[in-house]
Structures are given as C-alpha cells and as structure tokens.
Amino acid sequence: MGHRAGVNTYAARTRRRARRARIALRKSGVDYFRGDGSDWLAFAGLLLMIPAIAVGTLLDPVWCSPAALVLPIVAGGLLLRPASLLGLYATAAGALIVESVVLGPYTQGPARVTPGTVLVVAACGLFGLLIAQFRARVGVPWRRGGTMLFDLRERIRVQSALPRLPQGWHREMALRPAGGQSFSGDFVVAARTHGGRTLEVVLTDVSGKGMDAASRSLLLSGAFGGLLGSLPPHGFLPAANGYLLRQNWDEGFATSIHLVLDLESGDYELFSAGHLPALQLHAGGGRWEEKAAEGPLLGVYDGAEFHPVKGSLRPGDVLMLFTDGLVEASDRDIAEGIDRLTGEADRCVTEGFEGVAWHLIEAVAKDVNDDRALLLISRPA
C-alpha cells in the first residue's frame, strides 16, 4: 500500500504528465520536419509575426517598411499547407489595411502603403500559394523534398560505382548529365558474379536527356540492378526488354550494352540492345577495333533476341564503352565522333588510362547538351 501511495503522489503524477508532454512535443517536432505532422506551430509563429511587423511599421515606417509583410508570406509559402496559408494571407491583408488607414494616403509623403507595396505583397502571396498547392499535390513537403532529391542522387552514384577488380585490372567511369544537372538518362549497374570471377557491367541510355529522362532512368537502374547477377548473362537483356515493355511508356525505349568479362582469362562477351559498339584497343597493334553485337532497342517489341560478340582483353588492352552523347552531334556523324574519341584516347596510351575517363569527356564532348557516359576497363601490361 505504501508503494502504491508513493506512485500516486502529486510529484509522481506531475513527472508522468511532463514526460508524456515532452514525448508528444518531440514526436510533433519530428513529424513536422519529416512533413508528416501538423503545421500549427509554424502557422502560429508566422501569424504572430504579422502584428509585430505592423506595429513596427506604425512606429517607424522608414526602418520597418510596409513591404516587410512579404517576409511571413514568403515563409508561409514554404512552410504551410494551402488552407493555413489562406488564413495567413487574410491576416496580412488586414494588417495592410490598418497600416494604410493609420499612416494616411500615400500621396501625403513617403513610407506609406503605396499601390506598389500592395502589388508586391499580393504577388508574393500568389507565388507562395502556387508553391504550396504544388507541394500538397505532389505530397513532398519542402522540408524533405531537397533531402529526398539529394538522397536519390547519392543512391544513384553509389549504385553506379564499379566494384573493385583484382590486381592487374583497372576500371573507371565518368558520367556527365546534360546541362550540368545532377540527374542523367545514362546509368551504369555493375556486379561481380560467379564467386567474383566474372565482372558484369550494363551501360544504358534512356530515351530523352537530363531531368526529362531522370525518373525513368532511376526506375530502370533499380530494376536492372536487381536483374544483374540473378539471371544468366544471355537472359539479362530479354528480361530487361520485357520489363520495359510492361511499363507502357509513351517514350519508353532505351539502348543498353552488357559486358560479361572473365577476370581470370580476360575473355568477354558483349550483348547489345541497339547500343553503340564498344571500342577495344589492341596493345600489340596499337589500333582500335569496334565490337558491335546485334540486338534491337529495349522496349520496342517482345521476343527480341540479342546475339553476343566475343573478344579477349590481353595485357595492355583497353575496352571502352560509351553513350551517344559522347560521339553524336548535329554537325557530324557518329563515325566522325568515334574517330575523334579514339584519336583523343590515343594520346593517353603512353601514360596509361588511369584517371582519363573524365578527361576524354571534357576533350570530345564538353559543351554537348546531352547526357554523356564513358566506361573504361583496362588490363595494364
């Protein structure tokens, strides 16, 4: 009985209430910043800012201009839901009316509510409302939208990373989206299969470029990453083609090249789905050879067949995979672009191919408004 009485004392009940309140407040804050909770806290804070600004304007309109009401309006467009935003706008409109009445007509001197002030505040309010409505329709609050895009970019970068290769092999990849953006229609997925003996790499170019192709590229990179290594090499492109057909996209085709390289012998197979040929440098002869496999575009028709081309990388050889943005331009054909790429790559033969992927993109396609990707796999002598 004594213990129960101690538990139900006033101090114990107060501690329990305080703990529950603290947990509820913390949960509310976490939900808010995740975009899941109510916006009442931000609404209350911005609502209190408006009379504070109005009082400051009435006391000293020179230092606290009537146009300062755009501050809570802009913040509200970023923080509040559309319904709360309308309440904030109504309060701001009331504050403008009070300021114009107390300060007098704008024709009697400076630092008054002018038609220009009203237009600026109204324009900011309109843009804020449009942003809030778009955010509500998409379902991604601004507090998480930027973080989500950053996280997606980092996941794409990590997923595109090439696995480590055993001693005697070198690999590198450079990807440059169109227009200097962070998202690209070109992507790479890679994995070491068969106990690490085999390197499988898939370079894909989704139709479109930059942000227009980014969402499809993201979806396909995840799907292709799951297929790679789960199927035998000859089954990857047919499965990828079937997946793309099931999406029923209006602009749903893609080109892809699939490299299957035996890291012990250097023998490889290349499967292509309408992609540009790979280029192999033969160290013995110092010449570049095109390696073109047969296969249609992904996402065009069902039952497509993909026939590989075989080759072997000897010590000193280099294999280069790339997308059309690197060699195709309106003022030249692809063959000329490939000649330019191989000519620039020849300059790297004496010094080796470490760290040259990005340099090659800069040298042959720096100002091209298209996604560019280049993958190099070499076997140093």
XYZ file of C-alpha atoms in Angstrom:
381
model
C 0.000 0.000 0.000
C 2.883 2.341 0.830
C 4.465 1.744 -2.534
C 1.165 2.390 -4.383
C 0.673 5.615 -2.427
C 4.182 6.733 -3.383
C 3.457 6.048 -7.031
C 0.266 8.127 -6.991
C 1.717 11.134 -5.234
C 1.304 14.537 -6.789
C 5.000 14.757 -7.688
C 4.915 11.353 -9.448
C 1.818 12.311 -11.434
C 3.457 15.589 -12.419
C 6.555 13.797 -13.646
C 4.464 11.392 -15.725
C 2.484 14.266 -17.269
C 5.691 16.161 -18.046
C 7.221 13.079 -19.634
C 4.133 12.471 -21.787
C 4.100 16.127 -22.839
C 7.809 16.008 -23.688
C 7.350 12.864 -25.799
C 4.327 14.350 -27.581
C 6.203 17.585 -28.311
C 9.232 15.724 -29.614
C 7.055 13.481 -31.806
C 5.216 16.521 -33.125
C 8.512 18.213 -33.986
C 9.898 15.114 -35.696
C 6.681 14.618 -37.672
C 6.697 18.278 -38.682
C 10.217 18.269 -40.015
C 9.530 15.000 -41.814
C 6.468 16.624 -43.346
C 4.008 14.261 -41.654
C 2.707 16.426 -38.852
C 0.510 19.469 -38.443
C 1.771 22.922 -39.399
C 0.097 24.647 -36.464
C 3.383 25.609 -34.825
C 4.710 27.368 -37.926
C 1.290 28.896 -38.559
C 1.111 30.320 -35.045
C 4.644 31.742 -35.270
C 4.047 33.414 -38.635
C 0.658 34.679 -37.502
C 2.310 36.449 -34.569
C 4.920 37.976 -36.874
C 2.312 39.930 -38.823
C 1.048 42.178 -35.945
C 4.642 42.586 -34.773
C 5.663 43.853 -38.213
C 2.548 46.043 -38.412
C 3.357 47.650 -35.044
C 6.945 48.242 -36.163
C 5.698 49.871 -39.364
C 3.320 52.166 -37.483
C 6.063 53.225 -35.038
C 8.814 53.767 -37.628
C 7.746 53.176 -41.242
C 11.132 54.315 -42.560
C 13.031 51.435 -40.943
C 10.168 48.928 -40.996
C 8.627 49.287 -44.419
C 5.047 48.154 -45.088
C 6.549 45.796 -47.684
C 8.121 43.827 -44.796
C 4.893 41.825 -44.679
C 6.270 39.771 -47.568
C 8.620 38.054 -45.079
C 5.968 35.945 -43.274
C 4.148 35.477 -46.592
C 7.217 34.002 -48.300
C 7.989 31.850 -45.264
C 4.374 30.681 -45.200
C 4.574 29.604 -48.840
C 7.449 27.316 -47.875
C 6.154 26.068 -44.532
C 2.363 25.967 -44.547
C -0.359 23.986 -46.194
C -2.708 25.867 -48.572
C -5.574 26.105 -46.064
C -3.342 27.611 -43.353
C -1.738 29.869 -45.930
C -5.075 31.473 -46.779
C -5.578 32.352 -43.114
C -2.117 33.932 -43.022
C -2.897 35.954 -46.153
C -6.151 37.230 -44.667
C -4.275 38.418 -41.566
C -1.622 40.122 -43.734
C -4.323 41.851 -45.782
C -5.906 43.129 -42.568
C -2.519 44.440 -41.398
C -2.062 46.308 -44.704
C -5.477 47.905 -44.337
C -4.698 49.042 -40.784
C -1.312 50.436 -41.870
C -2.823 52.350 -44.800
C -5.538 53.868 -42.583
C -3.206 54.885 -39.729
C -0.329 56.152 -41.912
C -2.646 58.032 -44.245
C -2.776 58.279 -48.023
C 0.472 57.558 -49.866
C 0.186 60.953 -51.612
C 0.939 62.753 -48.336
C 4.547 61.585 -48.042
C 6.984 58.663 -48.135
C 6.973 55.495 -46.050
C 3.307 54.748 -46.579
C 1.323 51.904 -48.077
C 1.515 52.501 -51.828
C -0.141 50.581 -54.670
C 3.290 49.156 -55.427
C 3.515 47.761 -51.895
C 0.143 46.073 -52.288
C 1.164 44.593 -55.641
C 4.445 43.223 -54.246
C 2.733 41.619 -51.257
C -0.043 40.192 -53.458
C 2.448 38.794 -55.997
C 4.486 37.093 -53.263
C 1.295 35.670 -51.836
C 0.230 34.300 -55.227
C 3.561 32.585 -55.835
C 3.560 31.202 -52.298
C 0.088 29.748 -52.797
C 1.088 28.132 -56.102
C 4.142 26.561 -54.442
C 2.067 25.306 -51.505
C -0.571 23.800 -53.803
C 2.060 22.063 -55.938
C 3.757 20.727 -52.802
C 0.453 19.438 -51.444
C -0.403 17.771 -54.769
C 2.970 16.039 -55.032
C 2.899 15.069 -51.365
C 6.540 16.022 -50.739
C 6.966 18.843 -48.226
C 9.758 21.316 -48.819
C 11.473 20.198 -45.623
C 12.010 16.740 -47.122
C 11.932 17.462 -50.844
C 15.516 18.670 -51.143
C 16.770 15.947 -48.819
C 14.977 13.295 -50.837
C 16.490 14.510 -54.118
C 19.931 14.611 -52.541
C 19.436 11.089 -51.223
C 18.315 9.864 -54.646
C 21.355 11.409 -56.288
C 23.678 9.746 -53.804
C 21.950 6.391 -54.221
C 22.341 6.616 -58.000
C 26.012 7.491 -57.561
C 26.609 4.565 -55.206
C 24.659 2.160 -57.406
C 26.701 3.261 -60.435
C 30.006 2.641 -58.668
C 32.051 -0.111 -60.245
C 33.154 -2.951 -57.964
C 36.798 -3.421 -57.076
C 38.761 -5.534 -59.512
C 41.634 -7.906 -58.728
C 45.230 -6.887 -59.233
C 46.140 -6.487 -62.879
C 42.861 -4.770 -63.816
C 41.821 -1.108 -63.850
C 38.335 0.325 -64.239
C 36.862 3.797 -64.146
C 33.678 5.515 -65.171
C 32.668 9.128 -65.787
C 29.081 10.350 -66.100
C 28.140 13.879 -67.092
C 24.429 14.822 -67.314
C 23.104 17.336 -69.825
C 23.074 20.969 -68.780
C 25.205 20.420 -65.698
C 22.294 18.800 -63.828
C 22.599 16.159 -61.135
C 20.387 13.557 -62.807
C 21.022 11.765 -66.056
C 19.320 9.490 -68.539
C 22.536 7.439 -68.715
C 23.322 4.999 -65.933
C 25.574 2.074 -65.095
C 24.902 -1.017 -62.983
C 27.694 -3.471 -62.255
C 28.379 -6.551 -60.161
C 30.920 -9.310 -59.733
C 29.255 -12.673 -60.193
C 30.222 -16.362 -60.136
C 32.122 -16.000 -56.902
C 33.811 -12.777 -58.024
C 35.397 -14.332 -61.087
C 33.138 -12.516 -63.562
C 32.528 -8.780 -63.941
C 29.144 -7.840 -65.379
C 28.542 -4.225 -66.375
C 25.469 -2.732 -68.033
C 25.599 0.754 -69.558
C 22.162 2.086 -70.506
C 20.997 5.199 -72.313
C 17.330 6.000 -71.664
C 15.457 7.981 -74.314
C 15.450 11.691 -73.502
C 18.084 13.527 -71.529
C 18.737 15.190 -68.180
C 15.746 15.656 -65.886
C 13.311 14.531 -68.598
C 14.788 11.034 -68.504
C 15.856 11.022 -64.839
C 12.727 9.408 -63.377
C 12.744 6.588 -65.948
C 16.486 6.189 -65.521
C 16.071 5.863 -61.761
C 13.350 3.232 -62.101
C 15.291 1.228 -64.682
C 18.574 1.384 -62.787
C 16.910 -0.182 -59.751
C 15.242 -2.879 -61.848
C 18.379 -3.646 -63.865
C 20.466 -3.766 -60.696
C 18.122 -6.429 -59.348
C 18.252 -8.464 -62.561
C 22.015 -8.311 -62.955
C 23.583 -11.414 -61.482
C 20.195 -13.011 -60.836
C 19.975 -14.291 -64.400
C 22.489 -15.957 -66.712
C 24.190 -13.386 -68.980
C 22.188 -14.329 -72.072
C 18.929 -13.813 -70.153
C 19.560 -10.293 -68.871
C 18.627 -8.183 -71.916
C 15.475 -10.236 -72.752
C 14.310 -9.774 -69.140
C 15.160 -6.053 -69.245
C 13.262 -5.738 -72.540
C 10.199 -7.424 -71.066
C 10.310 -5.165 -68.007
C 10.475 -2.044 -70.164
C 7.575 -3.206 -72.337
C 5.406 -3.723 -69.251
C 5.801 -0.066 -68.278
C 3.809 1.099 -71.333
C 5.676 4.394 -71.507
C 4.951 6.704 -74.443
C 8.690 7.294 -74.822
C 9.832 4.034 -73.374
C 12.773 2.777 -75.363
C 16.389 2.568 -74.260
C 19.704 1.339 -75.584
C 21.931 -0.865 -73.483
C 25.222 -2.728 -73.686
C 26.023 -5.634 -71.365
C 29.628 -6.670 -70.762
C 30.425 -10.087 -69.267
C 34.158 -10.259 -68.516
C 36.088 -13.223 -67.121
C 38.636 -11.621 -64.799
C 40.897 -14.687 -64.841
C 41.249 -15.272 -68.567
C 40.324 -11.832 -69.935
C 37.718 -13.341 -72.286
C 34.461 -11.417 -72.591
C 31.069 -11.316 -74.263
C 29.207 -8.184 -75.293
C 25.418 -8.131 -75.619
C 23.881 -5.047 -77.205
C 20.355 -3.655 -77.389
C 20.645 -1.048 -80.131
C 23.671 0.494 -78.422
C 26.790 1.930 -79.993
C 29.654 -0.547 -80.448
C 32.358 -0.856 -77.841
C 35.927 0.027 -78.735
C 38.893 -2.198 -77.923
C 42.500 -1.074 -78.102
C 44.831 -3.910 -79.039
C 48.158 -3.184 -77.399
C 50.077 -5.311 -79.872
C 48.961 -3.427 -82.975
C 48.045 -0.100 -81.380
C 44.702 0.056 -83.192
C 41.118 0.427 -82.045
C 38.596 -2.209 -83.063
C 34.830 -1.776 -82.972
C 32.990 -4.551 -81.143
C 29.389 -4.459 -82.346
C 26.859 -7.000 -81.112
C 23.408 -7.466 -82.656
C 20.171 -6.654 -80.912
C 17.167 -4.258 -81.140
C 16.324 -1.384 -78.827
C 14.879 -2.226 -75.434
C 11.147 -1.632 -75.115
C 10.251 -1.833 -78.824
C 8.822 -5.322 -79.277
C 8.502 -8.566 -77.370
C 10.525 -11.674 -78.118
C 13.646 -9.767 -79.150
C 16.864 -11.757 -79.490
C 20.308 -10.497 -78.591
C 23.383 -12.136 -80.096
C 26.731 -11.507 -78.422
C 30.105 -10.714 -79.860
C 33.134 -12.246 -78.175
C 36.608 -10.951 -77.531
C 39.535 -11.084 -75.155
C 41.495 -8.478 -73.228
C 45.228 -9.167 -73.169
C 47.792 -7.306 -71.062
C 47.938 -3.726 -72.324
C 44.463 -3.842 -73.926
C 41.685 -1.354 -73.184
C 37.921 -1.714 -73.614
C 35.788 1.435 -73.851
C 32.001 1.633 -73.544
C 30.172 4.928 -74.077
C 26.819 6.541 -74.881
C 25.882 8.506 -77.989
C 26.182 11.894 -76.302
C 29.937 11.426 -76.446
C 30.216 10.943 -80.215
C 26.986 12.197 -81.786
C 26.321 15.815 -82.714
C 24.149 17.685 -85.204
C 27.156 18.859 -87.239
C 28.905 15.470 -87.570
C 28.029 11.808 -87.935
C 28.754 9.105 -85.380
C 31.725 7.680 -87.287
C 33.474 11.046 -87.153
C 32.714 11.318 -83.440
C 34.171 7.858 -82.806
C 37.316 8.796 -84.739
C 37.674 11.897 -82.609
C 37.230 9.878 -79.408
C 39.803 7.252 -80.397
C 42.223 9.952 -81.535
C 41.998 11.638 -78.151
C 42.321 8.283 -76.372
C 45.498 7.503 -78.348
C 47.200 10.373 -76.537
C 46.731 8.515 -73.254
C 48.380 5.276 -74.368
C 51.896 6.212 -73.283
C 50.883 7.499 -69.833
C 48.225 4.878 -69.132
C 44.460 5.119 -68.797
C 44.153 5.851 -65.108
C 42.097 8.975 -64.464
C 41.377 9.713 -68.133
C 37.624 8.979 -68.380
C 36.609 12.452 -67.249
C 39.369 13.996 -69.385
C 38.067 12.263 -72.513
C 34.549 13.599 -71.949
C 35.966 17.097 -71.459
C 38.076 16.789 -74.600
C 35.483 15.482 -77.063
C 32.062 16.490 -75.682
C 32.491 19.275 -73.144
C 29.730 21.591 -74.365
C 27.332 18.963 -75.729
C 23.770 19.350 -74.429
C 23.264 15.643 -73.909
C 23.981 13.019 -71.272
C 27.455 11.518 -71.628
C 28.834 8.386 -70.026
C 32.165 6.660 -70.557
C 33.398 3.392 -69.059
C 37.000 2.214 -69.351
C 38.313 -1.221 -68.424
C 41.998 -1.819 -68.996
C 44.489 -4.552 -68.306
C 47.817 -2.805 -67.674
C 50.802 -4.639 -69.074
